[in-house]
Amino acid sequence: MLMKSLDRLEETLDLETAALLSRDLRNLDEFNRRKSQSLLEISRMVRAAETLAFDGIAAKRFERLKIKLERNQEILQRHMRAVQEISSIISGAIQAAESDSTYSAHMVRGGFGA
């Protein structure tokens, strides 16, 4: 059962990472839900088996999962930095437009010289 949960989590990470790399952001909510569900399942199983030693296969799977999680995190961070940069550019443009009277009170009231 643990291996099936690890399979599902790895598949979700692979799909999300591929989507992020191709800039397809439509399913991010679904990926988040699936990752949360998988991590909850795995953490419950690991807690229940705390006293048992994992075999070599499980240890290798956890190591592979760790690498995939780190890669996924790196790509998510890259996207977050890009979003922050874009929002900063937009914010700066709005502030600049407001400060050069592009959006004056006269225009906001609907009067263009009326």
PDB file of N, CA and C in Angstrom:
ATOM      1  N   MET A   1       0.828  -1.193   0.000  1.00  0.00           N
ATOM      2  CA  MET A   1       0.000   0.000   0.000  1.00  0.00           C
ATOM      3  C   MET A   1       0.876   1.261   0.000  1.00  0.00           C
ATOM      4  N   LEU A   2       1.961   1.227   0.762  1.00  0.00           N
ATOM      5  CA  LEU A   2       2.878   2.362   0.795  1.00  0.00           C
ATOM      6  C   LEU A   2       3.442   2.627  -0.600  1.00  0.00           C
ATOM      7  N   MET A   3       3.818   1.573  -1.301  1.00  0.00           N
ATOM      8  CA  MET A   3       4.402   1.742  -2.634  1.00  0.00           C
ATOM      9  C   MET A   3       3.391   2.354  -3.600  1.00  0.00           C
ATOM     10  N   LYS A   4       2.121   1.984  -3.488  1.00  0.00           N
ATOM     11  CA  LYS A   4       1.098   2.579  -4.359  1.00  0.00           C
ATOM     12  C   LYS A   4       0.930   4.062  -4.063  1.00  0.00           C
ATOM     13  N   SER A   5       0.982   4.429  -2.790  1.00  0.00           N
ATOM     14  CA  SER A   5       0.887   5.846  -2.426  1.00  0.00           C
ATOM     15  C   SER A   5       2.088   6.615  -2.948  1.00  0.00           C
ATOM     16  N   LEU A   6       3.261   6.020  -2.851  1.00  0.00           N
ATOM     17  CA  LEU A   6       4.466   6.659  -3.388  1.00  0.00           C
ATOM     18  C   LEU A   6       4.369   6.801  -4.901  1.00  0.00           C
ATOM     19  N   ASP A   7       3.829   5.769  -5.559  1.00  0.00           N
ATOM     20  CA  ASP A   7       3.634   5.849  -7.015  1.00  0.00           C
ATOM     21  C   ASP A   7       2.733   7.019  -7.382  1.00  0.00           C
ATOM     22  N   ARG A   8       1.614   7.159  -6.659  1.00  0.00           N
ATOM     23  CA  ARG A   8       0.666   8.239  -6.956  1.00  0.00           C
ATOM     24  C   ARG A   8       1.311   9.609  -6.740  1.00  0.00           C
ATOM     25  N   LEU A   9       2.062   9.739  -5.655  1.00  0.00           N
ATOM     26  CA  LEU A   9       2.712  11.016  -5.374  1.00  0.00           C
ATOM     27  C   LEU A   9       3.769  11.327  -6.428  1.00  0.00           C
ATOM     28  N   GLU A  10       4.562  10.340  -6.795  1.00  0.00           N
ATOM     29  CA  GLU A  10       5.578  10.570  -7.826  1.00  0.00           C
ATOM     30  C   GLU A  10       4.942  10.941  -9.153  1.00  0.00           C
ATOM     31  N   GLU A  11       3.853  10.271  -9.502  1.00  0.00           N
ATOM     32  CA  GLU A  11       3.166  10.596 -10.749  1.00  0.00           C
ATOM     33  C   GLU A  11       2.641  12.036 -10.720  1.00  0.00           C
ATOM     34  N   THR A  12       2.059  12.425  -9.603  1.00  0.00           N
ATOM     35  CA  THR A  12       1.551  13.791  -9.466  1.00  0.00           C
ATOM     36  C   THR A  12       2.682  14.801  -9.585  1.00  0.00           C
ATOM     37  N   LEU A  13       3.800  14.538  -8.917  1.00  0.00           N
ATOM     38  CA  LEU A  13       4.952  15.446  -9.004  1.00  0.00           C
ATOM     39  C   LEU A  13       5.467  15.549 -10.433  1.00  0.00           C
ATOM     40  N   ASP A  14       5.552  14.412 -11.114  1.00  0.00           N
ATOM     41  CA  ASP A  14       6.024  14.423 -12.501  1.00  0.00           C
ATOM     42  C   ASP A  14       5.086  15.233 -13.396  1.00  0.00           C
ATOM     43  N   LEU A  15       3.781  15.036 -13.224  1.00  0.00           N
ATOM     44  CA  LEU A  15       2.804  15.768 -14.030  1.00  0.00           C
ATOM     45  C   LEU A  15       2.849  17.265 -13.737  1.00  0.00           C
ATOM     46  N   GLU A  16       2.935  17.617 -12.457  1.00  0.00           N
ATOM     47  CA  GLU A  16       2.972  19.031 -12.093  1.00  0.00           C
ATOM     48  C   GLU A  16       4.255  19.682 -12.605  1.00  0.00           C
ATOM     49  N   THR A  17       5.372  19.016 -12.432  1.00  0.00           N
ATOM     50  CA  THR A  17       6.648  19.559 -12.898  1.00  0.00           C
ATOM     51  C   THR A  17       6.616  19.763 -14.412  1.00  0.00           C
ATOM     52  N   ALA A  18       6.101  18.787 -15.145  1.00  0.00           N
ATOM     53  CA  ALA A  18       5.996  18.917 -16.599  1.00  0.00           C
ATOM     54  C   ALA A  18       5.073  20.069 -16.977  1.00  0.00           C
ATOM     55  N   ALA A  19       3.961  20.207 -16.264  1.00  0.00           N
ATOM     56  CA  ALA A  19       3.027  21.301 -16.542  1.00  0.00           C
ATOM     57  C   ALA A  19       3.686  22.658 -16.284  1.00  0.00           C
ATOM     58  N   LEU A  20       4.408  22.761 -15.190  1.00  0.00           N
ATOM     59  CA  LEU A  20       5.083  24.017 -14.868  1.00  0.00           C
ATOM     60  C   LEU A  20       6.141  24.354 -15.916  1.00  0.00           C
ATOM     61  N   LEU A  21       6.890  23.367 -16.334  1.00  0.00           N
ATOM     62  CA  LEU A  21       7.933  23.603 -17.336  1.00  0.00           C
ATOM     63  C   LEU A  21       7.343  24.008 -18.679  1.00  0.00           C
ATOM     64  N   SER A  22       6.135  23.529 -18.982  1.00  0.00           N
ATOM     65  CA  SER A  22       5.485  23.906 -20.239  1.00  0.00           C
ATOM     66  C   SER A  22       4.562  25.109 -20.065  1.00  0.00           C
ATOM     67  N   ARG A  23       4.588  25.691 -18.868  1.00  0.00           N
ATOM     68  CA  ARG A  23       3.796  26.884 -18.529  1.00  0.00           C
ATOM     69  C   ARG A  23       2.291  26.653 -18.630  1.00  0.00           C
ATOM     70  N   ASP A  24       1.872  25.422 -18.361  1.00  0.00           N
ATOM     71  CA  ASP A  24       0.453  25.069 -18.346  1.00  0.00           C
ATOM     72  C   ASP A  24      -0.007  25.073 -16.893  1.00  0.00           C
ATOM     73  N   LEU A  25      -0.615  26.157 -16.477  1.00  0.00           N
ATOM     74  CA  LEU A  25      -0.959  26.347 -15.062  1.00  0.00           C
ATOM     75  C   LEU A  25      -2.424  26.038 -14.757  1.00  0.00           C
ATOM     76  N   ARG A  26      -3.120  25.412 -15.676  1.00  0.00           N
ATOM     77  CA  ARG A  26      -4.555  25.171 -15.494  1.00  0.00           C
ATOM     78  C   ARG A  26      -4.882  24.225 -14.346  1.00  0.00           C
ATOM     79  N   ASN A  27      -4.043  23.252 -14.061  1.00  0.00           N
ATOM     80  CA  ASN A  27      -4.384  22.209 -13.088  1.00  0.00           C
ATOM     81  C   ASN A  27      -3.632  22.312 -11.768  1.00  0.00           C
ATOM     82  N   LEU A  28      -3.101  23.475 -11.446  1.00  0.00           N
ATOM     83  CA  LEU A  28      -2.320  23.602 -10.217  1.00  0.00           C
ATOM     84  C   LEU A  28      -3.137  23.284  -8.969  1.00  0.00           C
ATOM     85  N   ASP A  29      -4.404  23.681  -8.940  1.00  0.00           N
ATOM     86  CA  ASP A  29      -5.247  23.364  -7.778  1.00  0.00           C
ATOM     87  C   ASP A  29      -5.404  21.852  -7.621  1.00  0.00           C
ATOM     88  N   GLU A  30      -5.613  21.173  -8.733  1.00  0.00           N
ATOM     89  CA  GLU A  30      -5.769  19.713  -8.696  1.00  0.00           C
ATOM     90  C   GLU A  30      -4.462  19.048  -8.248  1.00  0.00           C
ATOM     91  N   PHE A  31      -3.331  19.528  -8.750  1.00  0.00           N
ATOM     92  CA  PHE A  31      -2.048  18.967  -8.332  1.00  0.00           C
ATOM     93  C   PHE A  31      -1.841  19.161  -6.830  1.00  0.00           C
ATOM     94  N   ASN A  32      -2.172  20.343  -6.340  1.00  0.00           N
ATOM     95  CA  ASN A  32      -2.044  20.613  -4.906  1.00  0.00           C
ATOM     96  C   ASN A  32      -2.902  19.664  -4.084  1.00  0.00           C
ATOM     97  N   ARG A  33      -4.137  19.468  -4.524  1.00  0.00           N
ATOM     98  CA  ARG A  33      -5.036  18.564  -3.809  1.00  0.00           C
ATOM     99  C   ARG A  33      -4.487  17.146  -3.795  1.00  0.00           C
ATOM    100  N   ARG A  34      -4.018  16.688  -4.939  1.00  0.00           N
ATOM    101  CA  ARG A  34      -3.485  15.327  -5.032  1.00  0.00           C
ATOM    102  C   ARG A  34      -2.216  15.151  -4.196  1.00  0.00           C
ATOM    103  N   LYS A  35      -1.351  16.164  -4.212  1.00  0.00           N
ATOM    104  CA  LYS A  35      -0.126  16.083  -3.395  1.00  0.00           C
ATOM    105  C   LYS A  35      -0.471  16.039  -1.916  1.00  0.00           C
ATOM    106  N   SER A  36      -1.385  16.874  -1.488  1.00  0.00           N
ATOM    107  CA  SER A  36      -1.783  16.902  -0.075  1.00  0.00           C
ATOM    108  C   SER A  36      -2.366  15.569   0.354  1.00  0.00           C
ATOM    109  N   GLN A  37      -3.222  15.016  -0.487  1.00  0.00           N
ATOM    110  CA  GLN A  37      -3.836  13.731  -0.172  1.00  0.00           C
ATOM    111  C   GLN A  37      -2.773  12.625  -0.075  1.00  0.00           C
ATOM    112  N   SER A  38      -1.865  12.601  -1.031  1.00  0.00           N
ATOM    113  CA  SER A  38      -0.806  11.579  -1.022  1.00  0.00           C
ATOM    114  C   SER A  38       0.101  11.723   0.200  1.00  0.00           C
ATOM    115  N   LEU A  39       0.485  12.955   0.504  1.00  0.00           N
ATOM    116  CA  LEU A  39       1.366  13.172   1.656  1.00  0.00           C
ATOM    117  C   LEU A  39       0.682  12.780   2.960  1.00  0.00           C
ATOM    118  N   LEU A  40      -0.620  13.024   3.060  1.00  0.00           N
ATOM    119  CA  LEU A  40      -1.366  12.616   4.248  1.00  0.00           C
ATOM    120  C   LEU A  40      -1.382  11.095   4.368  1.00  0.00           C
ATOM    121  N   GLU A  41      -1.672  10.409   3.270  1.00  0.00           N
ATOM    122  CA  GLU A  41      -1.665   8.935   3.269  1.00  0.00           C
ATOM    123  C   GLU A  41      -0.309   8.398   3.697  1.00  0.00           C
ATOM    124  N   ILE A  42       0.737   8.920   3.089  1.00  0.00           N
ATOM    125  CA  ILE A  42       2.089   8.419   3.371  1.00  0.00           C
ATOM    126  C   ILE A  42       2.487   8.700   4.811  1.00  0.00           C
ATOM    127  N   SER A  43       2.201   9.896   5.291  1.00  0.00           N
ATOM    128  CA  SER A  43       2.588  10.220   6.668  1.00  0.00           C
ATOM    129  C   SER A  43       1.860   9.328   7.666  1.00  0.00           C
ATOM    130  N   ARG A  44       0.597   9.009   7.396  1.00  0.00           N
ATOM    131  CA  ARG A  44      -0.138   8.093   8.278  1.00  0.00           C
ATOM    132  C   ARG A  44       0.468   6.700   8.270  1.00  0.00           C
ATOM    133  N   MET A  45       0.842   6.221   7.095  1.00  0.00           N
ATOM    134  CA  MET A  45       1.446   4.886   6.994  1.00  0.00           C
ATOM    135  C   MET A  45       2.807   4.843   7.684  1.00  0.00           C
ATOM    136  N   VAL A  46       3.597   5.884   7.486  1.00  0.00           N
ATOM    137  CA  VAL A  46       4.934   5.917   8.081  1.00  0.00           C
ATOM    138  C   VAL A  46       4.825   5.993   9.597  1.00  0.00           C
ATOM    139  N   ARG A  47       3.886   6.800  10.094  1.00  0.00           N
ATOM    140  CA  ARG A  47       3.690   6.886  11.546  1.00  0.00           C
ATOM    141  C   ARG A  47       3.283   5.549  12.129  1.00  0.00           C
ATOM    142  N   ALA A  48       2.410   4.852  11.423  1.00  0.00           N
ATOM    143  CA  ALA A  48       1.947   3.544  11.894  1.00  0.00           C
ATOM    144  C   ALA A  48       3.077   2.521  11.862  1.00  0.00           C
ATOM    145  N   ALA A  49       4.013   2.686  10.958  1.00  0.00           N
ATOM    146  CA  ALA A  49       5.118   1.737  10.816  1.00  0.00           C
ATOM    147  C   ALA A  49       6.411   2.276  11.396  1.00  0.00           C
ATOM    148  N   GLU A  50       6.305   3.262  12.268  1.00  0.00           N
ATOM    149  CA  GLU A  50       7.483   3.932  12.830  1.00  0.00           C
ATOM    150  C   GLU A  50       8.520   2.963  13.390  1.00  0.00           C
ATOM    151  N   THR A  51       8.065   1.967  14.050  1.00  0.00           N
ATOM    152  CA  THR A  51       8.987   1.057  14.718  1.00  0.00           C
ATOM    153  C   THR A  51       9.595   0.040  13.767  1.00  0.00           C
ATOM    154  N   LEU A  52       9.019  -0.090  12.589  1.00  0.00           N
ATOM    155  CA  LEU A  52       9.543  -1.051  11.621  1.00  0.00           C
ATOM    156  C   LEU A  52      10.624  -0.408  10.771  1.00  0.00           C
ATOM    157  N   ALA A  53      11.618  -1.174  10.462  1.00  0.00           N
ATOM    158  CA  ALA A  53      12.667  -0.669   9.568  1.00  0.00           C
ATOM    159  C   ALA A  53      12.183  -0.851   8.131  1.00  0.00           C
ATOM    160  N   PHE A  54      12.394   0.156   7.308  1.00  0.00           N
ATOM    161  CA  PHE A  54      12.013   0.037   5.913  1.00  0.00           C
ATOM    162  C   PHE A  54      13.060  -0.781   5.174  1.00  0.00           C
ATOM    163  N   ASP A  55      12.615  -1.552   4.214  1.00  0.00           N
ATOM    164  CA  ASP A  55      13.563  -2.342   3.432  1.00  0.00           C
ATOM    165  C   ASP A  55      14.300  -1.426   2.453  1.00  0.00           C
ATOM    166  N   GLY A  56      15.258  -1.986   1.757  1.00  0.00           N
ATOM    167  CA  GLY A  56      16.078  -1.201   0.836  1.00  0.00           C
ATOM    168  C   GLY A  56      15.283  -0.576  -0.290  1.00  0.00           C
ATOM    169  N   ILE A  57      14.250  -1.272  -0.744  1.00  0.00           N
ATOM    170  CA  ILE A  57      13.426  -0.746  -1.834  1.00  0.00           C
ATOM    171  C   ILE A  57      12.698   0.515  -1.381  1.00  0.00           C
ATOM    172  N   ALA A  58      12.106   0.461  -0.201  1.00  0.00           N
ATOM    173  CA  ALA A  58      11.385   1.628   0.321  1.00  0.00           C
ATOM    174  C   ALA A  58      12.348   2.788   0.543  1.00  0.00           C
ATOM    175  N   ALA A  59      13.515   2.505   1.057  1.00  0.00           N
ATOM    176  CA  ALA A  59      14.497   3.564   1.292  1.00  0.00           C
ATOM    177  C   ALA A  59      14.888   4.235  -0.024  1.00  0.00           C
ATOM    178  N   LYS A  60      15.086   3.446  -1.075  1.00  0.00           N
ATOM    179  CA  LYS A  60      15.426   4.003  -2.388  1.00  0.00           C
ATOM    180  C   LYS A  60      14.272   4.833  -2.945  1.00  0.00           C
ATOM    181  N   ARG A  61      13.046   4.352  -2.723  1.00  0.00           N
ATOM    182  CA  ARG A  61      11.874   5.099  -3.195  1.00  0.00           C
ATOM    183  C   ARG A  61      11.764   6.447  -2.492  1.00  0.00           C
ATOM    184  N   PHE A  62      12.020   6.458  -1.188  1.00  0.00           N
ATOM    185  CA  PHE A  62      11.962   7.722  -0.451  1.00  0.00           C
ATOM    186  C   PHE A  62      13.054   8.677  -0.931  1.00  0.00           C
ATOM    187  N   GLU A  63      14.208   8.149  -1.256  1.00  0.00           N
ATOM    188  CA  GLU A  63      15.291   8.995  -1.769  1.00  0.00           C
ATOM    189  C   GLU A  63      14.914   9.575  -3.132  1.00  0.00           C
ATOM    190  N   ARG A  64      14.340   8.742  -3.992  1.00  0.00           N
ATOM    191  CA  ARG A  64      13.899   9.215  -5.310  1.00  0.00           C
ATOM    192  C   ARG A  64      12.797  10.262  -5.165  1.00  0.00           C
ATOM    193  N   LEU A  65      11.885  10.016  -4.228  1.00  0.00           N
ATOM    194  CA  LEU A  65      10.812  10.970  -3.966  1.00  0.00           C
ATOM    195  C   LEU A  65      11.372  12.296  -3.468  1.00  0.00           C
ATOM    196  N   LYS A  66      12.370  12.230  -2.617  1.00  0.00           N
ATOM    197  CA  LYS A  66      13.010  13.445  -2.101  1.00  0.00           C
ATOM    198  C   LYS A  66      13.591  14.273  -3.246  1.00  0.00           C
ATOM    199  N   ILE A  67      14.240  13.621  -4.189  1.00  0.00           N
ATOM    200  CA  ILE A  67      14.829  14.316  -5.337  1.00  0.00           C
ATOM    201  C   ILE A  67      13.740  14.966  -6.184  1.00  0.00           C
ATOM    202  N   LYS A  68      12.642  14.254  -6.407  1.00  0.00           N
ATOM    203  CA  LYS A  68      11.539  14.813  -7.191  1.00  0.00           C
ATOM    204  C   LYS A  68      10.881  15.981  -6.468  1.00  0.00           C
ATOM    205  N   LEU A  69      10.732  15.876  -5.163  1.00  0.00           N
ATOM    206  CA  LEU A  69      10.160  16.975  -4.388  1.00  0.00           C
ATOM    207  C   LEU A  69      11.048  18.220  -4.455  1.00  0.00           C
ATOM    208  N   GLU A  70      12.358  18.028  -4.362  1.00  0.00           N
ATOM    209  CA  GLU A  70      13.284  19.152  -4.444  1.00  0.00           C
ATOM    210  C   GLU A  70      13.221  19.825  -5.817  1.00  0.00           C
ATOM    211  N   ARG A  71      13.137  19.033  -6.872  1.00  0.00           N
ATOM    212  CA  ARG A  71      13.039  19.569  -8.239  1.00  0.00           C
ATOM    213  C   ARG A  71      11.729  20.345  -8.406  1.00  0.00           C
ATOM    214  N   ASN A  72      10.639  19.752  -7.926  1.00  0.00           N
ATOM    215  CA  ASN A  72       9.338  20.391  -7.996  1.00  0.00           C
ATOM    216  C   ASN A  72       9.340  21.710  -7.236  1.00  0.00           C
ATOM    217  N   GLN A  73       9.934  21.714  -6.063  1.00  0.00           N
ATOM    218  CA  GLN A  73      10.013  22.926  -5.244  1.00  0.00           C
ATOM    219  C   GLN A  73      10.813  24.011  -5.964  1.00  0.00           C
ATOM    220  N   GLU A  74      11.902  23.610  -6.582  1.00  0.00           N
ATOM    221  CA  GLU A  74      12.746  24.560  -7.315  1.00  0.00           C
ATOM    222  C   GLU A  74      11.960  25.232  -8.446  1.00  0.00           C
ATOM    223  N   ILE A  75      11.196  24.464  -9.180  1.00  0.00           N
ATOM    224  CA  ILE A  75      10.422  25.012 -10.290  1.00  0.00           C
ATOM    225  C   ILE A  75       9.283  25.888  -9.777  1.00  0.00           C
ATOM    226  N   LEU A  76       8.626  25.458  -8.702  1.00  0.00           N
ATOM    227  CA  LEU A  76       7.571  26.280  -8.103  1.00  0.00           C
ATOM    228  C   LEU A  76       8.133  27.618  -7.616  1.00  0.00           C
ATOM    229  N   GLN A  77       9.308  27.595  -7.006  1.00  0.00           N
ATOM    230  CA  GLN A  77       9.936  28.830  -6.549  1.00  0.00           C
ATOM    231  C   GLN A  77      10.259  29.750  -7.715  1.00  0.00           C
ATOM    232  N   ARG A  78      10.710  29.174  -8.813  1.00  0.00           N
ATOM    233  CA  ARG A  78      11.015  29.959 -10.008  1.00  0.00           C
ATOM    234  C   ARG A  78       9.747  30.662 -10.512  1.00  0.00           C
ATOM    235  N   HIS A  79       8.642  29.942 -10.531  1.00  0.00           N
ATOM    236  CA  HIS A  79       7.376  30.539 -10.961  1.00  0.00           C
ATOM    237  C   HIS A  79       6.924  31.629  -9.992  1.00  0.00           C
ATOM    238  N   MET A  80       7.099  31.408  -8.705  1.00  0.00           N
ATOM    239  CA  MET A  80       6.707  32.415  -7.721  1.00  0.00           C
ATOM    240  C   MET A  80       7.542  33.686  -7.881  1.00  0.00           C
ATOM    241  N   ARG A  81       8.837  33.536  -8.135  1.00  0.00           N
ATOM    242  CA  ARG A  81       9.684  34.712  -8.370  1.00  0.00           C
ATOM    243  C   ARG A  81       9.219  35.483  -9.605  1.00  0.00           C
ATOM    244  N   ALA A  82       8.843  34.754 -10.646  1.00  0.00           N
ATOM    245  CA  ALA A  82       8.359  35.403 -11.860  1.00  0.00           C
ATOM    246  C   ALA A  82       7.066  36.169 -11.580  1.00  0.00           C
ATOM    247  N   VAL A  83       6.170  35.574 -10.828  1.00  0.00           N
ATOM    248  CA  VAL A  83       4.913  36.249 -10.476  1.00  0.00           C
ATOM    249  C   VAL A  83       5.202  37.511  -9.671  1.00  0.00           C
ATOM    250  N   GLN A  84       6.138  37.418  -8.733  1.00  0.00           N
ATOM    251  CA  GLN A  84       6.498  38.589  -7.932  1.00  0.00           C
ATOM    252  C   GLN A  84       7.102  39.686  -8.800  1.00  0.00           C
ATOM    253  N   GLU A  85       7.947  39.315  -9.748  1.00  0.00           N
ATOM    254  CA  GLU A  85       8.544  40.311 -10.645  1.00  0.00           C
ATOM    255  C   GLU A  85       7.482  40.988 -11.495  1.00  0.00           C
ATOM    256  N   ILE A  86       6.560  40.210 -12.022  1.00  0.00           N
ATOM    257  CA  ILE A  86       5.496  40.776 -12.858  1.00  0.00           C
ATOM    258  C   ILE A  86       4.611  41.704 -12.038  1.00  0.00           C
ATOM    259  N   SER A  87       4.245  41.283 -10.832  1.00  0.00           N
ATOM    260  CA  SER A  87       3.390  42.145 -10.005  1.00  0.00           C
ATOM    261  C   SER A  87       4.129  43.427  -9.623  1.00  0.00           C
ATOM    262  N   SER A  88       5.414  43.349  -9.435  1.00  0.00           N
ATOM    263  CA  SER A  88       6.211  44.539  -9.132  1.00  0.00           C
ATOM    264  C   SER A  88       6.238  45.493 -10.331  1.00  0.00           C
ATOM    265  N   ILE A  89       6.383  44.955 -11.515  1.00  0.00           N
ATOM    266  CA  ILE A  89       6.379  45.775 -12.731  1.00  0.00           C
ATOM    267  C   ILE A  89       5.022  46.456 -12.910  1.00  0.00           C
ATOM    268  N   ILE A  90       3.951  45.700 -12.728  1.00  0.00           N
ATOM    269  CA  ILE A  90       2.600  46.263 -12.872  1.00  0.00           C
ATOM    270  C   ILE A  90       2.357  47.334 -11.822  1.00  0.00           C
ATOM    271  N   SER A  91       2.755  47.059 -10.590  1.00  0.00           N
ATOM    272  CA  SER A  91       2.590  48.034  -9.510  1.00  0.00           C
ATOM    273  C   SER A  91       3.356  49.323  -9.821  1.00  0.00           C
ATOM    274  N   GLY A  92       4.571  49.173 -10.297  1.00  0.00           N
ATOM    275  CA  GLY A  92       5.380  50.344 -10.655  1.00  0.00           C
ATOM    276  C   GLY A  92       4.749  51.139 -11.784  1.00  0.00           C
ATOM    277  N   ALA A  93       4.200  50.442 -12.769  1.00  0.00           N
ATOM    278  CA  ALA A  93       3.544  51.122 -13.890  1.00  0.00           C
ATOM    279  C   ALA A  93       2.307  51.886 -13.419  1.00  0.00           C
ATOM    280  N   ILE A  94       1.547  51.291 -12.525  1.00  0.00           N
ATOM    281  CA  ILE A  94       0.361  51.968 -11.988  1.00  0.00           C
ATOM    282  C   ILE A  94       0.770  53.203 -11.203  1.00  0.00           C
ATOM    283  N   GLN A  95       1.780  53.075 -10.351  1.00  0.00           N
ATOM    284  CA  GLN A  95       2.249  54.225  -9.572  1.00  0.00           C
ATOM    285  C   GLN A  95       2.777  55.325 -10.482  1.00  0.00           C
ATOM    286  N   ALA A  96       3.500  54.950 -11.515  1.00  0.00           N
ATOM    287  CA  ALA A  96       4.029  55.946 -12.447  1.00  0.00           C
ATOM    288  C   ALA A  96       2.898  56.645 -13.196  1.00  0.00           C
ATOM    289  N   ALA A  97       1.895  55.885 -13.606  1.00  0.00           N
ATOM    290  CA  ALA A  97       0.760  56.474 -14.322  1.00  0.00           C
ATOM    291  C   ALA A  97      -0.014  57.431 -13.429  1.00  0.00           C
ATOM    292  N   GLU A  98      -0.161  57.075 -12.169  1.00  0.00           N
ATOM    293  CA  GLU A  98      -0.874  57.943 -11.233  1.00  0.00           C
ATOM    294  C   GLU A  98      -0.082  59.209 -10.941  1.00  0.00           C
ATOM    295  N   SER A  99       1.222  59.090 -10.839  1.00  0.00           N
ATOM    296  CA  SER A  99       2.037  60.250 -10.477  1.00  0.00           C
ATOM    297  C   SER A  99       2.209  61.228 -11.635  1.00  0.00           C
ATOM    298  N   ASP A 100       2.044  60.772 -12.885  1.00  0.00           N
ATOM    299  CA  ASP A 100       2.179  61.715 -14.007  1.00  0.00           C
ATOM    300  C   ASP A 100       0.822  62.245 -14.463  1.00  0.00           C
ATOM    301  N   SER A 101      -0.186  62.116 -13.620  1.00  0.00           N
ATOM    302  CA  SER A 101      -1.541  62.642 -13.844  1.00  0.00           C
ATOM    303  C   SER A 101      -2.253  62.000 -15.020  1.00  0.00           C
ATOM    304  N   THR A 102      -1.817  60.827 -15.419  1.00  0.00           N
ATOM    305  CA  THR A 102      -2.508  60.130 -16.501  1.00  0.00           C
ATOM    306  C   THR A 102      -3.951  59.852 -16.110  1.00  0.00           C
ATOM    307  N   TYR A 103      -4.148  59.519 -14.848  1.00  0.00           N
ATOM    308  CA  TYR A 103      -5.493  59.259 -14.347  1.00  0.00           C
ATOM    309  C   TYR A 103      -5.885  60.386 -13.404  1.00  0.00           C
ATOM    310  N   SER A 104      -6.122  61.540 -13.937  1.00  0.00           N
ATOM    311  CA  SER A 104      -6.446  62.691 -13.099  1.00  0.00           C
ATOM    312  C   SER A 104      -7.883  62.588 -12.609  1.00  0.00           C
ATOM    313  N   ALA A 105      -8.193  63.344 -11.574  1.00  0.00           N
ATOM    314  CA  ALA A 105      -9.540  63.359 -11.022  1.00  0.00           C
ATOM    315  C   ALA A 105     -10.538  63.817 -12.065  1.00  0.00           C
ATOM    316  N   HIS A 106     -10.119  64.726 -12.951  1.00  0.00           N
ATOM    317  CA  HIS A 106     -11.004  65.233 -13.990  1.00  0.00           C
ATOM    318  C   HIS A 106     -11.451  64.085 -14.915  1.00  0.00           C
ATOM    319  N   MET A 107     -10.522  63.212 -15.314  1.00  0.00           N
ATOM    320  CA  MET A 107     -10.842  62.096 -16.194  1.00  0.00           C
ATOM    321  C   MET A 107     -11.681  61.052 -15.486  1.00  0.00           C
ATOM    322  N   VAL A 108     -11.414  60.830 -14.223  1.00  0.00           N
ATOM    323  CA  VAL A 108     -12.146  59.807 -13.477  1.00  0.00           C
ATOM    324  C   VAL A 108     -13.606  60.181 -13.373  1.00  0.00           C
ATOM    325  N   ARG A 109     -13.917  61.483 -13.252  1.00  0.00           N
ATOM    326  CA  ARG A 109     -15.314  61.934 -13.159  1.00  0.00           C
ATOM    327  C   ARG A 109     -16.005  61.870 -14.501  1.00  0.00           C
ATOM    328  N   GLY A 110     -15.281  61.582 -15.552  1.00  0.00           N
ATOM    329  CA  GLY A 110     -15.902  61.426 -16.851  1.00  0.00           C
ATOM    330  C   GLY A 110     -15.828  62.658 -17.714  1.00  0.00           C
ATOM    331  N   GLY A 111     -15.160  63.674 -17.283  1.00  0.00           N
ATOM    332  CA  GLY A 111     -15.079  64.886 -18.071  1.00  0.00           C
ATOM    333  C   GLY A 111     -13.794  64.972 -18.848  1.00  0.00           C
ATOM    334  N   PHE A 112     -13.889  65.046 -20.134  1.00  0.00           N
ATOM    335  CA  PHE A 112     -12.717  65.242 -20.972  1.00  0.00           C
ATOM    336  C   PHE A 112     -12.781  66.642 -21.558  1.00  0.00           C
ATOM    337  N   GLY A 113     -12.871  67.630 -20.684  1.00  0.00           N
ATOM    338  CA  GLY A 113     -12.930  69.003 -21.154  1.00  0.00           C
ATOM    339  C   GLY A 113     -14.360  69.506 -21.213  1.00  0.00           C
ATOM    340  N   ALA A 114     -15.266  68.792 -20.606  1.00  0.00           N
ATOM    341  CA  ALA A 114     -16.675  69.211 -20.645  1.00  0.00           C
ATOM    342  C   ALA A 114     -16.960  70.294 -19.658  1.00  0.00           C
TER     343      ALA A 114
END
